[in-house]
Amino acid sequence: IIINIGDCLMDWTNGELKSTIHRVTPIRRFSEQSQQFIEEERMSFAFFCTPDPDTNVHPTALMNNTTIGQLIESNIESNIVS
């Protein structure tokens, strides 16, 4: 089982859990019998949860008062190419 951690949980844990690039890629294995690569079946279930935009998403130790709305805005702005 693989669990992808998003930016919000990374902020909540003060970087203890790392956010990852989310992608599902096929599993390929080499078949000795057919002498070619075979893609195995794979299932992926996505579950997204976004709190109220005014919810604070800071580790208790830092108390920097970042909200989930600010975090999402920051992530969108950082992905815009000028």
PDB file of N, CA and C in Angstrom:
ATOM      1  N   ILE A   1       0.854  -1.173   0.000  1.00  0.00           N
ATOM      2  CA  ILE A   1       0.000   0.000   0.000  1.00  0.00           C
ATOM      3  C   ILE A   1       0.894   1.227   0.000  1.00  0.00           C
ATOM      4  N   ILE A   2       0.585   2.164  -0.882  1.00  0.00           N
ATOM      5  CA  ILE A   2       1.304   3.433  -0.958  1.00  0.00           C
ATOM      6  C   ILE A   2       0.319   4.538  -0.624  1.00  0.00           C
ATOM      7  N   ILE A   3       0.714   5.420   0.265  1.00  0.00           N
ATOM      8  CA  ILE A   3      -0.122   6.565   0.619  1.00  0.00           C
ATOM      9  C   ILE A   3       0.626   7.827   0.227  1.00  0.00           C
ATOM     10  N   ASN A   4       0.053   8.606  -0.689  1.00  0.00           N
ATOM     11  CA  ASN A   4       0.652   9.864  -1.086  1.00  0.00           C
ATOM     12  C   ASN A   4       0.266  10.947  -0.086  1.00  0.00           C
ATOM     13  N   ILE A   5       1.265  11.636   0.403  1.00  0.00           N
ATOM     14  CA  ILE A   5       1.041  12.716   1.357  1.00  0.00           C
ATOM     15  C   ILE A   5       1.011  14.030   0.588  1.00  0.00           C
ATOM     16  N   GLY A   6       0.010  14.841   0.817  1.00  0.00           N
ATOM     17  CA  GLY A   6      -0.099  16.136   0.140  1.00  0.00           C
ATOM     18  C   GLY A   6       0.591  17.242   0.918  1.00  0.00           C
ATOM     19  N   ASP A   7       0.606  18.429   0.315  1.00  0.00           N
ATOM     20  CA  ASP A   7       1.282  19.579   0.906  1.00  0.00           C
ATOM     21  C   ASP A   7       0.685  19.982   2.251  1.00  0.00           C
ATOM     22  N   CYS A   8      -0.626  19.856   2.399  1.00  0.00           N
ATOM     23  CA  CYS A   8      -1.274  20.249   3.650  1.00  0.00           C
ATOM     24  C   CYS A   8      -0.768  19.394   4.815  1.00  0.00           C
ATOM     25  N   LEU A   9      -0.724  18.074   4.634  1.00  0.00           N
ATOM     26  CA  LEU A   9      -0.256  17.190   5.699  1.00  0.00           C
ATOM     27  C   LEU A   9       1.232  17.396   5.959  1.00  0.00           C
ATOM     28  N   MET A  10       1.989  17.741   4.906  1.00  0.00           N
ATOM     29  CA  MET A  10       3.403  18.027   5.098  1.00  0.00           C
ATOM     30  C   MET A  10       3.562  19.268   5.993  1.00  0.00           C
ATOM     31  N   ASP A  11       2.736  20.289   5.753  1.00  0.00           N
ATOM     32  CA  ASP A  11       2.800  21.488   6.590  1.00  0.00           C
ATOM     33  C   ASP A  11       2.360  21.194   8.020  1.00  0.00           C
ATOM     34  N   TRP A  12       1.285  20.418   8.166  1.00  0.00           N
ATOM     35  CA  TRP A  12       0.787  20.098   9.501  1.00  0.00           C
ATOM     36  C   TRP A  12       1.827  19.354  10.333  1.00  0.00           C
ATOM     37  N   THR A  13       2.648  18.536   9.674  1.00  0.00           N
ATOM     38  CA  THR A  13       3.657  17.762  10.415  1.00  0.00           C
ATOM     39  C   THR A  13       5.029  18.448  10.409  1.00  0.00           C
ATOM     40  N   ASN A  14       5.059  19.721   9.980  1.00  0.00           N
ATOM     41  CA  ASN A  14       6.302  20.494   9.934  1.00  0.00           C
ATOM     42  C   ASN A  14       7.382  19.768   9.118  1.00  0.00           C
ATOM     43  N   GLY A  15       6.973  19.137   8.016  1.00  0.00           N
ATOM     44  CA  GLY A  15       7.911  18.477   7.130  1.00  0.00           C
ATOM     45  C   GLY A  15       8.315  17.072   7.551  1.00  0.00           C
ATOM     46  N   GLU A  16       7.755  16.577   8.657  1.00  0.00           N
ATOM     47  CA  GLU A  16       8.069  15.213   9.105  1.00  0.00           C
ATOM     48  C   GLU A  16       7.617  14.196   8.054  1.00  0.00           C
ATOM     49  N   LEU A  17       6.429  14.418   7.484  1.00  0.00           N
ATOM     50  CA  LEU A  17       5.944  13.618   6.356  1.00  0.00           C
ATOM     51  C   LEU A  17       6.144  14.458   5.103  1.00  0.00           C
ATOM     52  N   LYS A  18       6.700  13.880   4.063  1.00  0.00           N
ATOM     53  CA  LYS A  18       7.042  14.623   2.844  1.00  0.00           C
ATOM     54  C   LYS A  18       5.958  14.493   1.782  1.00  0.00           C
ATOM     55  N   SER A  19       5.619  15.614   1.173  1.00  0.00           N
ATOM     56  CA  SER A  19       4.698  15.640   0.053  1.00  0.00           C
ATOM     57  C   SER A  19       5.385  15.028  -1.166  1.00  0.00           C
ATOM     58  N   THR A  20       4.623  14.314  -1.989  1.00  0.00           N
ATOM     59  CA  THR A  20       5.200  13.664  -3.163  1.00  0.00           C
ATOM     60  C   THR A  20       4.468  14.099  -4.422  1.00  0.00           C
ATOM     61  N   ILE A  21       5.096  13.879  -5.556  1.00  0.00           N
ATOM     62  CA  ILE A  21       4.410  14.060  -6.833  1.00  0.00           C
ATOM     63  C   ILE A  21       3.488  12.852  -6.977  1.00  0.00           C
ATOM     64  N   HIS A  22       2.219  13.102  -7.249  1.00  0.00           N
ATOM     65  CA  HIS A  22       1.239  12.019  -7.317  1.00  0.00           C
ATOM     66  C   HIS A  22       1.092  11.520  -8.745  1.00  0.00           C
ATOM     67  N   ARG A  23       1.363  10.254  -8.959  1.00  0.00           N
ATOM     68  CA  ARG A  23       1.147   9.651 -10.270  1.00  0.00           C
ATOM     69  C   ARG A  23       1.036   8.137 -10.118  1.00  0.00           C
ATOM     70  N   VAL A  24       0.284   7.546 -11.006  1.00  0.00           N
ATOM     71  CA  VAL A  24       0.169   6.099 -11.031  1.00  0.00           C
ATOM     72  C   VAL A  24       0.786   5.632 -12.342  1.00  0.00           C
ATOM     73  N   THR A  25       1.748   4.769 -12.260  1.00  0.00           N
ATOM     74  CA  THR A  25       2.395   4.241 -13.464  1.00  0.00           C
ATOM     75  C   THR A  25       2.188   2.732 -13.516  1.00  0.00           C
ATOM     76  N   PRO A  26       2.126   2.188 -14.720  1.00  0.00           N
ATOM     77  CA  PRO A  26       1.921   0.738 -14.824  1.00  0.00           C
ATOM     78  C   PRO A  26       3.128  -0.049 -14.307  1.00  0.00           C
ATOM     79  N   ILE A  27       2.852  -1.200 -13.750  1.00  0.00           N
ATOM     80  CA  ILE A  27       3.913  -2.103 -13.300  1.00  0.00           C
ATOM     81  C   ILE A  27       4.256  -3.001 -14.486  1.00  0.00           C
ATOM     82  N   ARG A  28       5.527  -2.999 -14.865  1.00  0.00           N
ATOM     83  CA  ARG A  28       5.961  -3.832 -15.995  1.00  0.00           C
ATOM     84  C   ARG A  28       6.937  -4.883 -15.496  1.00  0.00           C
ATOM     85  N   ARG A  29       6.753  -6.100 -15.962  1.00  0.00           N
ATOM     86  CA  ARG A  29       7.701  -7.165 -15.629  1.00  0.00           C
ATOM     87  C   ARG A  29       8.035  -7.934 -16.900  1.00  0.00           C
ATOM     88  N   PHE A  30       9.219  -8.514 -16.900  1.00  0.00           N
ATOM     89  CA  PHE A  30       9.662  -9.266 -18.070  1.00  0.00           C
ATOM     90  C   PHE A  30       9.211 -10.713 -17.942  1.00  0.00           C
ATOM     91  N   SER A  31       8.542 -11.208 -18.972  1.00  0.00           N
ATOM     92  CA  SER A  31       8.081 -12.589 -18.988  1.00  0.00           C
ATOM     93  C   SER A  31       9.127 -13.448 -19.703  1.00  0.00           C
ATOM     94  N   GLU A  32       9.671 -14.400 -18.974  1.00  0.00           N
ATOM     95  CA  GLU A  32      10.646 -15.327 -19.570  1.00  0.00           C
ATOM     96  C   GLU A  32       9.978 -16.171 -20.654  1.00  0.00           C
ATOM     97  N   GLN A  33       8.721 -16.522 -20.419  1.00  0.00           N
ATOM     98  CA  GLN A  33       8.006 -17.378 -21.352  1.00  0.00           C
ATOM     99  C   GLN A  33       7.785 -16.692 -22.702  1.00  0.00           C
ATOM    100  N   SER A  34       7.300 -15.452 -22.687  1.00  0.00           N
ATOM    101  CA  SER A  34       7.017 -14.764 -23.956  1.00  0.00           C
ATOM    102  C   SER A  34       8.174 -13.877 -24.416  1.00  0.00           C
ATOM    103  N   GLN A  35       9.175 -13.702 -23.554  1.00  0.00           N
ATOM    104  CA  GLN A  35      10.347 -12.875 -23.867  1.00  0.00           C
ATOM    105  C   GLN A  35       9.965 -11.428 -24.186  1.00  0.00           C
ATOM    106  N   GLN A  36       8.971 -10.925 -23.461  1.00  0.00           N
ATOM    107  CA  GLN A  36       8.596  -9.519 -23.616  1.00  0.00           C
ATOM    108  C   GLN A  36       8.073  -8.972 -22.295  1.00  0.00           C
ATOM    109  N   PHE A  37       7.986  -7.650 -22.235  1.00  0.00           N
ATOM    110  CA  PHE A  37       7.479  -7.003 -21.031  1.00  0.00           C
ATOM    111  C   PHE A  37       5.957  -7.062 -21.018  1.00  0.00           C
ATOM    112  N   ILE A  38       5.425  -7.312 -19.832  1.00  0.00           N
ATOM    113  CA  ILE A  38       3.977  -7.395 -19.643  1.00  0.00           C
ATOM    114  C   ILE A  38       3.584  -6.357 -18.603  1.00  0.00           C
ATOM    115  N   GLU A  39       2.534  -5.599 -18.903  1.00  0.00           N
ATOM    116  CA  GLU A  39       2.021  -4.642 -17.923  1.00  0.00           C
ATOM    117  C   GLU A  39       1.019  -5.360 -17.039  1.00  0.00           C
ATOM    118  N   GLU A  40       1.270  -5.294 -15.730  1.00  0.00           N
ATOM    119  CA  GLU A  40       0.359  -5.938 -14.782  1.00  0.00           C
ATOM    120  C   GLU A  40      -0.772  -4.990 -14.430  1.00  0.00           C
ATOM    121  N   GLU A  41      -1.909  -5.579 -14.057  1.00  0.00           N
ATOM    122  CA  GLU A  41      -3.053  -4.793 -13.638  1.00  0.00           C
ATOM    123  C   GLU A  41      -2.746  -4.064 -12.348  1.00  0.00           C
ATOM    124  N   ARG A  42      -3.295  -2.876 -12.211  1.00  0.00           N
ATOM    125  CA  ARG A  42      -3.059  -2.091 -11.001  1.00  0.00           C
ATOM    126  C   ARG A  42      -4.292  -1.260 -10.702  1.00  0.00           C
ATOM    127  N   MET A  43      -4.614  -1.139  -9.427  1.00  0.00           N
ATOM    128  CA  MET A  43      -5.754  -0.320  -9.011  1.00  0.00           C
ATOM    129  C   MET A  43      -5.258   0.861  -8.216  1.00  0.00           C
ATOM    130  N   SER A  44      -5.920   1.994  -8.404  1.00  0.00           N
ATOM    131  CA  SER A  44      -5.580   3.192  -7.648  1.00  0.00           C
ATOM    132  C   SER A  44      -6.874   3.848  -7.196  1.00  0.00           C
ATOM    133  N   PHE A  45      -6.971   4.154  -5.917  1.00  0.00           N
ATOM    134  CA  PHE A  45      -8.144   4.818  -5.373  1.00  0.00           C
ATOM    135  C   PHE A  45      -7.717   6.161  -4.810  1.00  0.00           C
ATOM    136  N   ALA A  46      -8.333   7.216  -5.280  1.00  0.00           N
ATOM    137  CA  ALA A  46      -7.982   8.560  -4.806  1.00  0.00           C
ATOM    138  C   ALA A  46      -9.028   9.034  -3.807  1.00  0.00           C
ATOM    139  N   PHE A  47      -8.540   9.655  -2.752  1.00  0.00           N
ATOM    140  CA  PHE A  47      -9.429  10.271  -1.765  1.00  0.00           C
ATOM    141  C   PHE A  47      -8.839  11.632  -1.441  1.00  0.00           C
ATOM    142  N   PHE A  48      -9.597  12.680  -1.681  1.00  0.00           N
ATOM    143  CA  PHE A  48      -9.120  14.032  -1.419  1.00  0.00           C
ATOM    144  C   PHE A  48      -9.986  14.659  -0.337  1.00  0.00           C
ATOM    145  N   CYS A  49      -9.354  15.343   0.551  1.00  0.00           N
ATOM    146  CA  CYS A  49     -10.067  16.011   1.636  1.00  0.00           C
ATOM    147  C   CYS A  49      -9.464  17.404   1.798  1.00  0.00           C
ATOM    148  N   THR A  50     -10.292  18.413   1.663  1.00  0.00           N
ATOM    149  CA  THR A  50      -9.823  19.784   1.849  1.00  0.00           C
ATOM    150  C   THR A  50     -10.661  20.427   2.938  1.00  0.00           C
ATOM    151  N   PRO A  51     -10.016  20.874   4.000  1.00  0.00           N
ATOM    152  CA  PRO A  51     -10.761  21.524   5.076  1.00  0.00           C
ATOM    153  C   PRO A  51     -11.287  22.895   4.651  1.00  0.00           C
ATOM    154  N   ASP A  52     -12.067  23.491   5.497  1.00  0.00           N
ATOM    155  CA  ASP A  52     -12.554  24.849   5.294  1.00  0.00           C
ATOM    156  C   ASP A  52     -11.374  25.769   4.978  1.00  0.00           C
ATOM    157  N   PRO A  53     -11.503  26.700   4.030  1.00  0.00           N
ATOM    158  CA  PRO A  53     -10.383  27.567   3.644  1.00  0.00           C
ATOM    159  C   PRO A  53      -9.759  28.357   4.798  1.00  0.00           C
ATOM    160  N   ASP A  54     -10.498  28.587   5.877  1.00  0.00           N
ATOM    161  CA  ASP A  54      -9.961  29.353   7.012  1.00  0.00           C
ATOM    162  C   ASP A  54      -9.297  28.485   8.079  1.00  0.00           C
ATOM    163  N   THR A  55      -9.240  27.171   7.853  1.00  0.00           N
ATOM    164  CA  THR A  55      -8.604  26.266   8.820  1.00  0.00           C
ATOM    165  C   THR A  55      -7.104  26.503   8.854  1.00  0.00           C
ATOM    166  N   ASN A  56      -6.546  26.665  10.070  1.00  0.00           N
ATOM    167  CA  ASN A  56      -5.092  26.840  10.198  1.00  0.00           C
ATOM    168  C   ASN A  56      -4.389  25.528   9.897  1.00  0.00           C
ATOM    169  N   VAL A  57      -3.327  25.601   9.093  1.00  0.00           N
ATOM    170  CA  VAL A  57      -2.566  24.409   8.727  1.00  0.00           C
ATOM    171  C   VAL A  57      -1.106  24.608   9.110  1.00  0.00           C
ATOM    172  N   HIS A  58      -0.881  24.802  10.367  1.00  0.00           N
ATOM    173  CA  HIS A  58       0.488  25.008  10.846  1.00  0.00           C
ATOM    174  C   HIS A  58       0.756  24.041  11.972  1.00  0.00           C
ATOM    175  N   PRO A  59       2.018  23.610  12.094  1.00  0.00           N
ATOM    176  CA  PRO A  59       2.349  22.782  13.249  1.00  0.00           C
ATOM    177  C   PRO A  59       2.187  23.621  14.515  1.00  0.00           C
ATOM    178  N   THR A  60       1.703  23.021  15.570  1.00  0.00           N
ATOM    179  CA  THR A  60       1.468  23.741  16.819  1.00  0.00           C
ATOM    180  C   THR A  60       2.720  24.456  17.298  1.00  0.00           C
ATOM    181  N   ALA A  61       3.890  23.857  17.079  1.00  0.00           N
ATOM    182  CA  ALA A  61       5.139  24.452  17.560  1.00  0.00           C
ATOM    183  C   ALA A  61       5.464  25.766  16.849  1.00  0.00           C
ATOM    184  N   LEU A  62       5.040  25.932  15.595  1.00  0.00           N
ATOM    185  CA  LEU A  62       5.414  27.128  14.832  1.00  0.00           C
ATOM    186  C   LEU A  62       4.396  28.250  14.939  1.00  0.00           C
ATOM    187  N   MET A  63       3.127  27.900  14.970  1.00  0.00           N
ATOM    188  CA  MET A  63       2.058  28.885  15.092  1.00  0.00           C
ATOM    189  C   MET A  63       2.200  30.030  14.082  1.00  0.00           C
ATOM    190  N   ASN A  64       2.409  29.698  12.808  1.00  0.00           N
ATOM    191  CA  ASN A  64       2.556  30.751  11.805  1.00  0.00           C
ATOM    192  C   ASN A  64       1.234  31.171  11.159  1.00  0.00           C
ATOM    193  N   ASN A  65       0.136  30.588  11.610  1.00  0.00           N
ATOM    194  CA  ASN A  65      -1.217  30.968  11.183  1.00  0.00           C
ATOM    195  C   ASN A  65      -1.460  30.910   9.682  1.00  0.00           C
ATOM    196  N   THR A  66      -0.871  29.968   8.993  1.00  0.00           N
ATOM    197  CA  THR A  66      -1.169  29.748   7.584  1.00  0.00           C
ATOM    198  C   THR A  66      -2.495  29.006   7.486  1.00  0.00           C
ATOM    199  N   THR A  67      -3.363  29.471   6.601  1.00  0.00           N
ATOM    200  CA  THR A  67      -4.645  28.787   6.410  1.00  0.00           C
ATOM    201  C   THR A  67      -4.562  27.886   5.189  1.00  0.00           C
ATOM    202  N   ILE A  68      -5.492  26.939   5.090  1.00  0.00           N
ATOM    203  CA  ILE A  68      -5.517  26.044   3.945  1.00  0.00           C
ATOM    204  C   ILE A  68      -5.746  26.841   2.667  1.00  0.00           C
ATOM    205  N   GLY A  69      -6.540  27.891   2.746  1.00  0.00           N
ATOM    206  CA  GLY A  69      -6.773  28.751   1.579  1.00  0.00           C
ATOM    207  C   GLY A  69      -5.483  29.400   1.100  1.00  0.00           C
ATOM    208  N   GLN A  70      -4.660  29.891   2.042  1.00  0.00           N
ATOM    209  CA  GLN A  70      -3.375  30.501   1.682  1.00  0.00           C
ATOM    210  C   GLN A  70      -2.432  29.457   1.093  1.00  0.00           C
ATOM    211  N   LEU A  71      -2.437  28.253   1.646  1.00  0.00           N
ATOM    212  CA  LEU A  71      -1.575  27.184   1.151  1.00  0.00           C
ATOM    213  C   LEU A  71      -1.942  26.809  -0.284  1.00  0.00           C
ATOM    214  N   ILE A  72      -3.224  26.656  -0.557  1.00  0.00           N
ATOM    215  CA  ILE A  72      -3.672  26.317  -1.908  1.00  0.00           C
ATOM    216  C   ILE A  72      -3.323  27.445  -2.874  1.00  0.00           C
ATOM    217  N   GLU A  73      -3.574  28.689  -2.471  1.00  0.00           N
ATOM    218  CA  GLU A  73      -3.224  29.844  -3.300  1.00  0.00           C
ATOM    219  C   GLU A  73      -1.737  29.868  -3.624  1.00  0.00           C
ATOM    220  N   SER A  74      -0.910  29.618  -2.621  1.00  0.00           N
ATOM    221  CA  SER A  74       0.538  29.607  -2.795  1.00  0.00           C
ATOM    222  C   SER A  74       0.964  28.509  -3.765  1.00  0.00           C
ATOM    223  N   ASN A  75       0.351  27.323  -3.642  1.00  0.00           N
ATOM    224  CA  ASN A  75       0.685  26.214  -4.545  1.00  0.00           C
ATOM    225  C   ASN A  75       0.281  26.529  -5.983  1.00  0.00           C
ATOM    226  N   ILE A  76      -0.869  27.168  -6.164  1.00  0.00           N
ATOM    227  CA  ILE A  76      -1.308  27.529  -7.513  1.00  0.00           C
ATOM    228  C   ILE A  76      -0.359  28.574  -8.108  1.00  0.00           C
ATOM    229  N   GLU A  77      -0.021  29.602  -7.310  1.00  0.00           N
ATOM    230  CA  GLU A  77       0.884  30.645  -7.795  1.00  0.00           C
ATOM    231  C   GLU A  77       2.261  30.097  -8.145  1.00  0.00           C
ATOM    232  N   SER A  78       2.748  29.127  -7.377  1.00  0.00           N
ATOM    233  CA  SER A  78       4.080  28.578  -7.649  1.00  0.00           C
ATOM    234  C   SER A  78       4.103  27.715  -8.903  1.00  0.00           C
ATOM    235  N   ASN A  79       2.928  27.297  -9.386  1.00  0.00           N
ATOM    236  CA  ASN A  79       2.859  26.477 -10.601  1.00  0.00           C
ATOM    237  C   ASN A  79       2.572  27.291 -11.857  1.00  0.00           C
ATOM    238  N   ILE A  80       2.376  28.587 -11.701  1.00  0.00           N
ATOM    239  CA  ILE A  80       2.114  29.444 -12.852  1.00  0.00           C
ATOM    240  C   ILE A  80       3.448  29.885 -13.448  1.00  0.00           C
ATOM    241  N   VAL A  81       3.607  29.650 -14.734  1.00  0.00           N
ATOM    242  CA  VAL A  81       4.828  30.053 -15.428  1.00  0.00           C
ATOM    243  C   VAL A  81       4.587  31.422 -16.030  1.00  0.00           C
ATOM    244  N   SER A  82       5.476  32.384 -15.690  1.00  0.00           N
ATOM    245  CA  SER A  82       5.286  33.726 -16.253  1.00  0.00           C
ATOM    246  C   SER A  82       6.075  33.922 -17.509  1.00  0.00           C
TER     247      SER A  82
END
